Coordinates of N, CA, C and O in Angstrom, one line a residue:
M1195 N 24.9 -26.5 105.7 CA 23.3 -26.1 105.8 C 22.8 -25.7 104.4 O 23.3 -25.4 103.5
I1196 N 21.6 -26.3 104.2 CA 20.7 -26.1 102.8 C 19.8 -24.9 103.3 O 19.0 -25.1 104.3
E1197 N 19.6 -24.2 102.3 CA 18.8 -23.1 102.3 C 17.9 -23.2 101.1 O 18.3 -23.3 99.9
R1198 N 16.6 -23.3 101.4 CA 15.6 -23.2 100.3 C 14.8 -22.0 100.1 O 14.2 -21.6 101.2
I1199 N 14.6 -21.6 98.9 CA 13.9 -20.0 98.7 C 12.7 -20.5 97.9 O 13.0 -21.1 96.8
E1200 N 11.6 -19.8 98.1 CA 10.3 -19.9 97.4 C 10.2 -21.4 97.1 O 9.9 -21.6 96.0
T1201 N 9.8 -22.2 98.2 CA 9.7 -23.6 98.3 C 8.1 -23.9 98.1 O 7.3 -23.3 98.9
G1202 N 7.8 -24.8 97.2 CA 6.3 -25.2 96.7 C 6.3 -26.5 97.0 O 7.1 -27.3 97.6
A1203 N 5.3 -27.3 96.7 CA 5.0 -28.7 96.8 C 5.9 -29.5 96.0 O 6.2 -30.5 96.5
R1204 N 6.3 -29.0 94.8 CA 7.2 -30.0 94.1 C 8.7 -29.4 94.0 O 9.6 -30.5 93.7
S1205 N 8.9 -28.3 94.2 CA 10.4 -27.6 94.1 C 10.6 -26.5 94.7 O 9.4 -25.7 95.1
S1206 N 11.8 -25.9 95.0 CA 12.0 -24.9 95.3 C 12.5 -23.8 94.2 O 13.3 -24.4 93.3
K1207 N 12.4 -22.7 94.2 CA 13.0 -21.7 93.1 C 14.5 -21.6 93.1 O 15.0 -21.7 92.2
I1208 N 15.0 -21.8 94.4 CA 16.3 -21.7 94.7 C 16.6 -22.7 95.6 O 16.1 -22.6 96.8
V1209 N 17.8 -23.4 95.5 CA 18.3 -24.2 96.7 C 19.9 -23.7 96.8 O 20.5 -23.8 95.9
K1210 N 20.3 -23.4 98.1 CA 21.6 -22.9 98.2 C 22.4 -24.0 99.1 O 21.7 -24.4 100.3
H1211 N 23.7 -24.3 98.8 CA 24.2 -25.3 99.7 C 25.8 -25.0 99.3 O 26.1 -25.0 98.2
N1212 N 26.4 -24.8 100.4 CA 27.7 -24.8 100.3 C 28.5 -23.6 99.3 O 29.3 -23.9 98.5
G1213 N 27.9 -22.4 99.3 CA 28.2 -21.4 98.4 C 27.8 -21.5 97.0 O 28.2 -20.8 96.2
I1214 N 27.0 -22.6 96.6 CA 26.2 -22.6 95.4 C 24.9 -22.5 95.4 O 24.2 -23.1 96.4
A1215 N 24.3 -21.7 94.3 CA 22.9 -21.6 94.1 C 22.4 -22.6 93.1 O 22.9 -22.3 91.9
Y1216 N 21.6 -23.3 93.2 CA 21.0 -24.1 92.0 C 19.5 -23.6 91.8 O 18.7 -23.4 92.8
L1217 N 19.4 -23.0 90.8 CA 17.9 -22.5 90.2 C 17.1 -23.5 89.7 O 17.6 -24.3 88.8
T1218 N 15.9 -23.5 89.7 CA 14.8 -24.3 89.1 C 15.0 -24.0 87.8 O 15.3 -22.8 87.3
G1219 N 14.5 -24.8 86.9 CA 14.3 -24.8 85.3 C 13.5 -23.6 85.0 O 12.4 -23.5 85.7
Q1220 N 13.8 -22.9 84.1 CA 13.1 -21.5 83.7 C 12.6 -21.8 82.5 O 13.2 -21.9 81.4
V1221 N 11.2 -21.4 82.1 CA 10.6 -21.4 80.9 C 9.8 -20.1 80.8 O 9.6 -19.5 81.8
A1222 N 9.3 -19.7 79.6 CA 8.5 -18.6 79.2 C 7.7 -18.6 77.9 O 8.0 -19.5 77.2
E1223 N 6.8 -17.8 78.2 CA 5.8 -17.9 76.8 C 6.2 -16.9 76.0 O 7.2 -16.0 76.2
G1224 N 5.7 -17.1 74.7 CA 6.3 -16.2 73.6 C 6.3 -16.7 72.3 O 6.5 -18.0 72.2
D1225 N 6.2 -16.1 71.4 CA 6.0 -16.5 69.8 C 7.3 -17.1 69.3 O 7.2 -17.9 68.2
T1226 N 8.4 -16.2 69.5 CA 9.7 -16.6 69.0 C 10.6 -17.0 70.2 O 10.5 -16.8 71.3
I1227 N 11.8 -17.8 69.6 CA 12.8 -18.1 70.5 C 13.5 -17.0 71.3 O 13.8 -17.0 72.5
Q1228 N 13.6 -16.0 70.4 CA 14.3 -14.7 71.0 C 13.4 -14.3 72.3 O 13.9 -13.9 73.3
V1229 N 12.0 -14.0 71.9 CA 11.2 -13.5 73.0 C 11.2 -14.5 74.5 O 11.3 -13.9 75.4
Q1230 N 11.1 -15.8 74.1 CA 11.3 -16.8 75.3 C 12.5 -16.8 75.9 O 12.6 -16.7 77.1
V1231 N 13.9 -16.6 75.2 CA 14.9 -16.6 76.0 C 15.0 -15.1 76.5 O 15.5 -15.4 77.8
R1232 N 14.6 -14.1 76.1 CA 14.7 -13.0 77.0 C 14.0 -13.1 78.2 O 14.5 -12.5 79.3
A1233 N 12.8 -13.5 78.2 CA 11.8 -13.8 79.1 C 12.7 -14.5 80.3 O 12.4 -14.4 81.6
C1234 N 13.2 -15.7 79.8 CA 13.9 -16.8 80.8 C 15.1 -16.1 81.5 O 15.0 -16.1 82.6
L1235 N 15.7 -15.1 80.8 CA 16.9 -14.7 81.3 C 16.6 -13.7 82.3 O 17.3 -13.5 83.3
A1236 N 15.4 -13.0 81.9 CA 14.9 -12.0 83.1 C 14.4 -12.6 84.4 O 14.9 -12.0 85.5
K1237 N 13.9 -13.7 84.0 CA 13.6 -14.4 85.4 C 15.0 -14.9 86.2 O 15.0 -14.9 87.4
I1238 N 15.8 -15.4 85.4 CA 17.2 -15.8 86.1 C 17.7 -14.8 86.6 O 18.3 -14.9 87.9
D1239 N 17.8 -13.5 86.1 CA 18.3 -12.4 86.9 C 17.8 -12.0 88.1 O 18.4 -11.9 89.0
D1240 N 16.4 -12.2 88.1 CA 15.8 -11.9 89.5 C 16.1 -13.1 90.5 O 16.4 -12.8 91.7
L1241 N 16.3 -14.3 90.0 CA 16.6 -15.4 91.0 C 17.9 -15.3 91.4 O 18.1 -15.5 92.5
L1242 N 18.9 -15.0 90.5 CA 20.2 -14.8 91.0 C 20.3 -13.8 92.0 O 21.1 -13.9 92.9
I1243 N 19.6 -12.5 91.9 CA 19.5 -11.6 93.0 C 19.2 -12.1 94.3 O 19.6 -12.0 95.3
K1244 N 17.7 -12.7 94.1 CA 17.5 -13.6 95.3 C 18.4 -14.5 96.0 O 18.5 -14.4 97.3
A1245 N 19.3 -14.9 95.1 CA 20.1 -16.1 95.9 C 21.4 -15.3 96.4 O 22.3 -15.9 96.9
G1246 N 21.5 -14.1 96.1 CA 22.8 -13.4 96.5 C 23.8 -13.7 95.4 O 25.4 -13.8 96.0
S1247 N 23.7 -13.7 94.1 CA 24.5 -13.9 93.0 C 24.5 -12.9 92.0 O 23.6 -12.1 92.1
S1248 N 24.7 -13.4 90.9 CA 25.0 -12.5 89.7 C 25.1 -13.1 88.5 O 25.8 -14.4 88.6
R1249 N 25.0 -12.6 87.4 CA 25.5 -13.1 85.9 C 26.9 -13.6 86.1 O 27.2 -14.4 85.6
E1250 N 27.7 -12.7 86.6 CA 29.2 -13.0 86.7 C 29.7 -14.2 87.5 O 30.9 -14.5 87.5
Q1251 N 28.6 -14.7 88.5 CA 29.0 -15.8 89.2 C 28.3 -17.1 88.7 O 28.5 -18.1 89.4
M1252 N 27.8 -17.1 87.5 CA 27.4 -18.4 87.1 C 28.3 -19.3 86.9 O 29.3 -19.2 86.3
L1253 N 28.4 -20.5 87.2 CA 29.1 -21.5 87.0 C 28.8 -22.3 86.0 O 29.6 -23.0 85.0
R1254 N 27.5 -22.9 85.9 CA 27.0 -23.9 84.7 C 25.6 -23.8 84.4 O 24.7 -23.4 85.3
V1255 N 25.3 -23.8 83.0 CA 24.2 -23.4 82.5 C 23.6 -24.5 81.6 O 24.4 -25.1 80.9
T1256 N 22.7 -25.2 81.9 CA 22.1 -26.2 80.8 C 20.9 -25.5 80.1 O 20.1 -25.2 80.8
V1257 N 21.0 -25.8 78.9 CA 20.0 -25.2 77.9 C 19.1 -26.4 77.3 O 20.0 -27.2 76.7
W1258 N 17.9 -26.5 77.2 CA 17.2 -27.5 76.6 C 16.4 -26.7 75.5 O 15.5 -25.7 75.7
L1259 N 16.6 -27.1 74.2 CA 15.8 -26.4 73.1 C 15.1 -27.5 72.3 O 15.3 -28.7 72.3
A1260 N 13.7 -27.1 72.1 CA 12.6 -28.0 71.4 C 13.0 -28.4 70.2 O 12.7 -29.3 69.6
D1261 N 13.8 -27.5 69.6 CA 14.1 -27.5 68.2 C 15.4 -27.0 68.0 O 15.7 -25.6 68.2
M1262 N 16.5 -27.7 67.4 CA 18.0 -27.3 67.3 C 17.9 -26.3 66.1 O 18.8 -25.4 66.1
D1263 N 17.1 -26.2 65.4 CA 16.8 -24.9 64.3 C 16.9 -23.6 65.1 O 17.1 -22.4 64.6
D1264 N 16.5 -23.6 66.3 CA 16.6 -22.1 67.1 C 17.8 -22.0 67.9 O 17.9 -20.8 68.8
F1265 N 18.9 -22.7 67.4 CA 20.1 -22.5 68.2 C 20.9 -21.1 68.0 O 21.0 -20.3 69.0
A1266 N 20.6 -20.8 66.7 CA 21.2 -19.2 66.4 C 20.4 -18.2 67.1 O 20.9 -17.3 67.6
G1267 N 19.2 -18.3 67.2 CA 18.2 -17.3 67.9 C 18.5 -17.3 69.3 O 18.5 -16.2 69.9
L1268 N 18.7 -18.5 69.9 CA 19.2 -18.6 71.4 C 20.5 -17.8 71.7 O 20.7 -16.8 72.3
N1269 N 21.4 -18.3 70.8 CA 22.8 -17.5 70.8 C 22.9 -15.8 70.9 O 23.5 -15.3 71.4
E1270 N 21.7 -15.6 69.8 CA 21.6 -14.2 69.6 C 21.5 -13.2 70.9 O 22.2 -12.3 71.1
V1271 N 20.4 -13.7 71.6 CA 20.2 -13.1 73.0 C 21.0 -13.7 74.1 O 21.5 -12.6 74.7
W1272 N 21.4 -14.8 74.1 CA 22.4 -15.3 75.0 C 23.7 -14.3 75.2 O 24.1 -14.0 76.2
N1273 N 24.3 -14.2 73.9 CA 25.7 -13.6 73.8 C 25.7 -12.1 74.2 O 26.5 -11.6 74.8
A1274 N 24.3 -11.5 74.1 CA 24.3 -10.1 74.5 C 24.0 -9.9 76.1 O 24.4 -9.1 76.4
W1275 N 23.6 -11.2 76.5 CA 23.2 -11.2 78.0 C 24.2 -11.6 78.9 O 24.5 -11.0 79.9
V1276 N 25.2 -12.5 78.4 CA 26.2 -12.8 79.4 C 27.5 -11.9 79.4 O 28.1 -11.4 78.3
P1277 N 27.8 -11.3 80.4 CA 28.9 -10.5 80.6 C 30.3 -11.1 80.0 O 30.5 -12.0 80.4
E1278 N 30.8 -10.2 79.2 CA 32.0 -10.5 78.7 C 33.2 -10.9 79.6 O 33.3 -10.5 80.7
G1279 N 33.7 -12.1 79.5 CA 34.8 -12.6 80.6 C 34.1 -13.7 81.4 O 35.0 -14.1 82.5
H1280 N 32.8 -13.7 81.5 CA 32.4 -14.4 82.6 C 31.3 -15.5 81.9 O 30.2 -15.8 82.9
A1281 N 31.5 -16.1 80.8 CA 30.6 -17.2 80.5 C 30.8 -18.3 81.2 O 31.9 -18.8 81.6
P1282 N 29.6 -18.9 81.5 CA 29.7 -20.1 82.3 C 30.1 -21.4 81.5 O 29.7 -21.2 80.2
A1283 N 30.3 -22.4 82.0 CA 30.3 -23.7 81.3 C 28.7 -24.0 81.0 O 27.9 -23.7 81.6
R1284 N 28.6 -24.3 79.6 CA 27.3 -24.5 79.0 C 27.1 -25.7 78.3 O 27.9 -26.1 77.3
A1285 N 25.8 -26.5 78.3 CA 25.5 -27.4 77.4 C 24.3 -27.0 76.9 O 23.3 -26.4 77.7
C1286 N 23.9 -27.3 75.6 CA 22.7 -27.2 75.0 C 22.4 -28.5 74.3 O 23.1 -28.9 73.5
V1287 N 21.0 -29.0 74.7 CA 20.7 -30.4 74.1 C 19.2 -30.2 73.4 O 18.3 -29.3 73.9
N1288 N 18.9 -30.9 72.5 CA 17.4 -31.0 71.9 C 16.6 -31.9 73.0 O 17.1 -33.1 73.3
A1289 N 15.3 -31.4 73.5 CA 14.6 -32.1 74.2 C 13.0 -31.8 74.0 O 12.8 -30.8 73.6
E1290 N 12.2 -32.8 74.2 CA 10.8 -32.6 74.1 C 10.5 -31.8 75.6 O 10.8 -32.4 76.7
L1291 N 9.9 -30.7 75.5 CA 9.8 -29.8 76.8 C 8.3 -30.2 77.3 O 7.5 -31.0 76.7
A1292 N 8.1 -29.7 78.6 CA 6.7 -30.0 79.1 C 5.4 -29.6 78.3 O 4.5 -30.4 78.5
R1293 N 5.5 -28.6 77.6 CA 4.4 -28.0 76.9 C 4.7 -27.9 75.6 O 5.9 -27.3 75.2
A1294 N 3.9 -28.1 74.5 CA 4.1 -27.8 73.1 C 4.5 -26.5 72.8 O 5.4 -26.2 71.7
E1295 N 4.2 -25.5 73.3 CA 4.6 -24.1 73.2 C 5.8 -23.6 73.4 O 6.2 -22.6 73.1
L1296 N 6.4 -24.3 74.3 CA 7.6 -24.0 75.0 C 8.9 -24.4 74.2 O 8.8 -25.5 73.5
K1297 N 9.8 -23.4 73.8 CA 10.9 -23.6 72.8 C 12.2 -23.8 73.7 O 13.2 -24.4 73.2
V1298 N 12.3 -23.4 74.9 CA 13.7 -23.3 75.4 C 13.3 -23.6 77.1 O 12.4 -23.1 77.6
E1299 N 14.2 -24.0 77.9 CA 14.3 -24.0 79.2 C 15.8 -24.1 79.7 O 16.6 -24.6 78.9
F1300 N 16.1 -23.2 80.7 CA 17.3 -22.9 81.2 C 17.6 -23.5 82.7 O 16.5 -23.3 83.4
M1301 N 18.6 -24.1 82.9 CA 18.9 -24.4 84.6 C 20.1 -23.8 84.7 O 21.2 -24.0 84.0
V1302 N 20.3 -23.2 85.9 CA 21.6 -22.6 86.1 C 22.2 -22.8 87.6 O 21.2 -23.0 88.7
D1303 N 23.3 -22.8 87.8 CA 24.1 -23.1 89.1 C 25.0 -22.1 89.1 O 25.7 -21.6 88.1
A1304 N 25.1 -21.3 90.4 CA 25.9 -20.1 90.4 C 26.5 -19.9 91.9 O 25.9 -20.5 92.6
A1305 N 27.8 -19.5 91.8 CA 28.4 -19.3 93.3 C 27.6 -18.1 93.8 O 26.8 -17.3 93.1
C1306 N 27.5 -18.1 95.2 CA 26.6 -17.3 95.9 C 27.4 -16.8 97.1 O 28.1 -17.4 97.5
D1307 N 26.7 -15.6 97.8 CA 27.2 -15.3 99.1 C 26.8 -16.2 100.1 O 25.8 -16.9 100.0

């Protein structure tokens, strides 16, 4: 069975299937990479709760950075947010994002209830 949560015309915020929650990509506004990362991770926390999951249950995270010079700033916030011993598989790539002011986008897959 597939469950879709907060479904709109183009996408669902969460799709659950076979015990996995697939979260839609998360972006945020802000002047610095750290501000945008913190805001994205707060959104991810909220979506994980709605999915019946948590940071400890993340399986895979894909991160897109508009500028790889922001990699250290990303990791500064990320490392403090991920629970020790529960780091997911992660990929980080350089990409042109949907709007020029965006510095980062996250996509998360997590085990769920």
